[in-house]
Amino acid sequence: MDAFVPLFLLLMIWIMIGVPLSVAKKATERQKKNAAAPPRQAQVPEFPPLQEEEPPQVLTPTVSPPRPDLPPYRGSLDADTGEGYDPCHDEQMASLTLAEQEEPPLHPQPASSGIPLGWTENDVVRGIVMSEILNRKR
């Protein structure tokens, strides 16, 4: 812990002094580059000459709504892809179906913690001793 303090102070000094100096150095280099470069001439974009008024074009849609007499879309090759079906993991689903079929108990058991808690003399003394051990500083 004692070796951490000097390293922390050194880091703080570097952040407070070193970083602003490097930023200032980069800014002066940028200014020197800009001063040495010749000024650029602004280029004016050339627009095509305006034409006389044209009649408005009629836009036609490229996508049409689905027709009710057609079956749903089945892919570009009209193939049955089996999307949504997983043939590889049927054995994992078997345990879920068994759990669904099992009836829940009529009187569920209350959850018990792994810590034996009590209010006897020995339990109170044990709790105080454990709290002192846990709160002890190294």
CSV table of C-alpha atoms in Angstrom, one decimal:
chain,number,residue,atom,x,y,z
A,1,MET,CA,0.0,0.0,0.0
A,2,ASP,CA,2.9,2.4,0.8
A,3,ALA,CA,4.4,1.9,-2.7
A,4,PHE,CA,1.1,2.9,-4.3
A,5,VAL,CA,1.2,6.5,-3.0
A,6,PRO,CA,4.3,7.7,-4.9
A,7,LEU,CA,3.0,6.0,-8.1
A,8,PHE,CA,-0.3,7.7,-7.7
A,9,LEU,CA,1.3,11.1,-7.2
A,10,LEU,CA,3.5,10.6,-10.3
A,11,LEU,CA,0.5,9.7,-12.3
A,12,MET,CA,-1.4,12.8,-11.2
A,13,ILE,CA,1.6,15.0,-12.0
A,14,TRP,CA,1.8,13.5,-15.5
A,15,ILE,CA,-1.9,14.0,-16.1
A,16,MET,CA,-1.9,17.6,-14.8
A,17,ILE,CA,1.3,18.7,-16.7
A,18,GLY,CA,2.3,16.2,-19.4
A,19,VAL,CA,-1.0,15.9,-21.2
A,20,PRO,CA,-1.7,19.7,-21.6
A,21,LEU,CA,1.9,20.2,-22.8
A,22,SER,CA,1.6,17.4,-25.5
A,23,VAL,CA,-1.7,18.9,-26.7
A,24,ALA,CA,-0.2,22.4,-26.9
A,25,LYS,CA,2.8,21.0,-28.8
A,26,LYS,CA,0.5,19.3,-31.4
A,27,ALA,CA,-1.4,22.6,-31.8
A,28,THR,CA,1.7,24.6,-32.6
A,29,GLU,CA,2.8,22.0,-35.1
A,30,ARG,CA,-0.6,22.2,-36.8
A,31,GLN,CA,-0.3,26.0,-36.9
A,32,LYS,CA,3.1,25.8,-38.5
A,33,LYS,CA,1.8,23.4,-41.2
A,34,ASN,CA,-1.1,25.7,-42.0
A,35,ALA,CA,1.1,28.7,-42.2
A,36,ALA,CA,3.6,27.0,-44.6
A,37,ALA,CA,0.9,25.7,-46.9
A,38,PRO,CA,-0.3,28.1,-49.7
A,39,PRO,CA,-3.8,29.3,-49.4
A,40,ARG,CA,-6.3,27.2,-51.4
A,41,GLN,CA,-8.6,28.8,-53.9
A,42,ALA,CA,-12.2,28.2,-53.4
A,43,GLN,CA,-13.7,26.1,-56.2
A,44,VAL,CA,-17.1,27.1,-57.3
A,45,PRO,CA,-19.2,24.1,-58.4
A,46,GLU,CA,-20.6,24.2,-61.9
A,47,PHE,CA,-24.3,23.5,-62.2
A,48,PRO,CA,-25.9,22.4,-65.4
A,49,PRO,CA,-28.0,25.0,-67.1
A,50,LEU,CA,-31.6,25.2,-66.2
A,51,GLN,CA,-33.9,23.6,-68.7
A,52,GLU,CA,-37.4,24.6,-69.5
A,53,GLU,CA,-40.2,23.1,-67.4
A,54,GLU,CA,-40.6,19.4,-67.9
A,55,PRO,CA,-43.8,17.5,-67.3
A,56,PRO,CA,-43.9,15.7,-64.0
A,57,GLN,CA,-43.1,12.0,-64.1
A,58,VAL,CA,-45.5,9.5,-62.8
A,59,LEU,CA,-44.0,7.1,-60.3
A,60,THR,CA,-45.1,3.5,-60.4
A,61,PRO,CA,-44.7,1.2,-57.4
A,62,THR,CA,-42.3,-1.8,-57.8
A,63,VAL,CA,-43.8,-3.8,-54.9
A,64,SER,CA,-47.3,-5.0,-55.0
A,65,PRO,CA,-49.5,-6.2,-52.1
A,66,PRO,CA,-49.8,-10.0,-51.7
A,67,ARG,CA,-52.7,-11.6,-53.5
A,68,PRO,CA,-55.0,-13.7,-51.3
A,69,ASP,CA,-55.2,-16.5,-53.8
A,70,LEU,CA,-51.5,-17.3,-53.7
A,71,PRO,CA,-49.8,-19.4,-51.0
A,72,PRO,CA,-47.3,-17.7,-48.6
A,73,TYR,CA,-43.8,-17.1,-50.0
A,74,ARG,CA,-41.6,-20.1,-49.6
A,75,GLY,CA,-38.2,-18.8,-50.6
A,76,SER,CA,-36.4,-18.1,-53.9
A,77,LEU,CA,-36.2,-21.8,-54.9
A,78,ASP,CA,-39.7,-22.7,-53.5
A,79,ALA,CA,-38.1,-25.0,-51.1
A,80,ASP,CA,-39.4,-26.3,-47.7
A,81,THR,CA,-36.6,-25.0,-45.5
A,82,GLY,CA,-38.0,-26.3,-42.2
A,83,GLU,CA,-37.5,-22.9,-40.6
A,84,GLY,CA,-38.3,-23.0,-36.8
A,85,TYR,CA,-37.8,-26.8,-36.5
A,86,ASP,CA,-34.7,-28.1,-34.7
A,87,PRO,CA,-34.2,-31.8,-35.5
A,88,CYS,CA,-30.9,-32.1,-33.5
A,89,HIS,CA,-32.1,-31.5,-29.9
A,90,ASP,CA,-35.3,-33.5,-29.5
A,91,GLU,CA,-33.7,-35.4,-26.6
A,92,GLN,CA,-33.3,-32.2,-24.6
A,93,MET,CA,-37.0,-31.4,-25.0
A,94,ALA,CA,-38.0,-34.8,-23.6
A,95,SER,CA,-37.2,-33.7,-20.0
A,96,LEU,CA,-39.3,-30.7,-20.4
A,97,THR,CA,-42.3,-32.7,-21.5
A,98,LEU,CA,-41.9,-35.0,-18.4
A,99,ALA,CA,-41.7,-31.9,-16.2
A,100,GLU,CA,-45.0,-30.6,-17.7
A,101,GLN,CA,-46.7,-33.9,-17.1
A,102,GLU,CA,-45.6,-34.2,-13.4
A,103,GLU,CA,-48.1,-32.9,-10.9
A,104,PRO,CA,-47.0,-30.3,-8.4
A,105,PRO,CA,-47.0,-31.3,-4.7
A,106,LEU,CA,-50.1,-30.3,-2.8
A,107,HIS,CA,-48.1,-28.7,0.1
A,108,PRO,CA,-44.8,-27.3,-1.2
A,109,GLN,CA,-41.9,-27.4,1.2
A,110,PRO,CA,-40.6,-24.1,2.4
A,111,ALA,CA,-37.2,-23.2,1.1
A,112,SER,CA,-34.4,-23.6,3.6
A,113,SER,CA,-31.2,-21.8,3.7
A,114,GLY,CA,-27.9,-23.6,4.2
A,115,ILE,CA,-27.0,-21.5,7.2
A,116,PRO,CA,-28.3,-22.9,10.6
A,117,LEU,CA,-29.9,-19.9,12.3
A,118,GLY,CA,-31.2,-20.0,15.8
A,119,TRP,CA,-31.6,-18.0,19.0
A,120,THR,CA,-30.0,-20.2,21.6
A,121,GLU,CA,-27.1,-19.0,23.8
A,122,ASN,CA,-24.6,-20.9,21.7
A,123,ASP,CA,-26.0,-19.5,18.4
A,124,VAL,CA,-25.9,-15.9,19.6
A,125,VAL,CA,-22.3,-16.3,20.9
A,126,ARG,CA,-21.3,-18.0,17.6
A,127,GLY,CA,-22.8,-15.1,15.6
A,128,ILE,CA,-21.0,-12.4,17.7
A,129,VAL,CA,-17.7,-14.3,17.2
A,130,MET,CA,-18.2,-14.6,13.5
A,131,SER,CA,-19.1,-10.9,13.1
A,132,GLU,CA,-15.9,-10.0,15.0
A,133,ILE,CA,-13.8,-12.2,12.7
A,134,LEU,CA,-15.4,-10.8,9.6
A,135,ASN,CA,-15.0,-7.2,10.7
A,136,ARG,CA,-11.3,-7.6,11.8
A,137,LYS,CA,-8.9,-5.4,9.9
A,138,ARG,CA,-5.6,-6.9,8.6
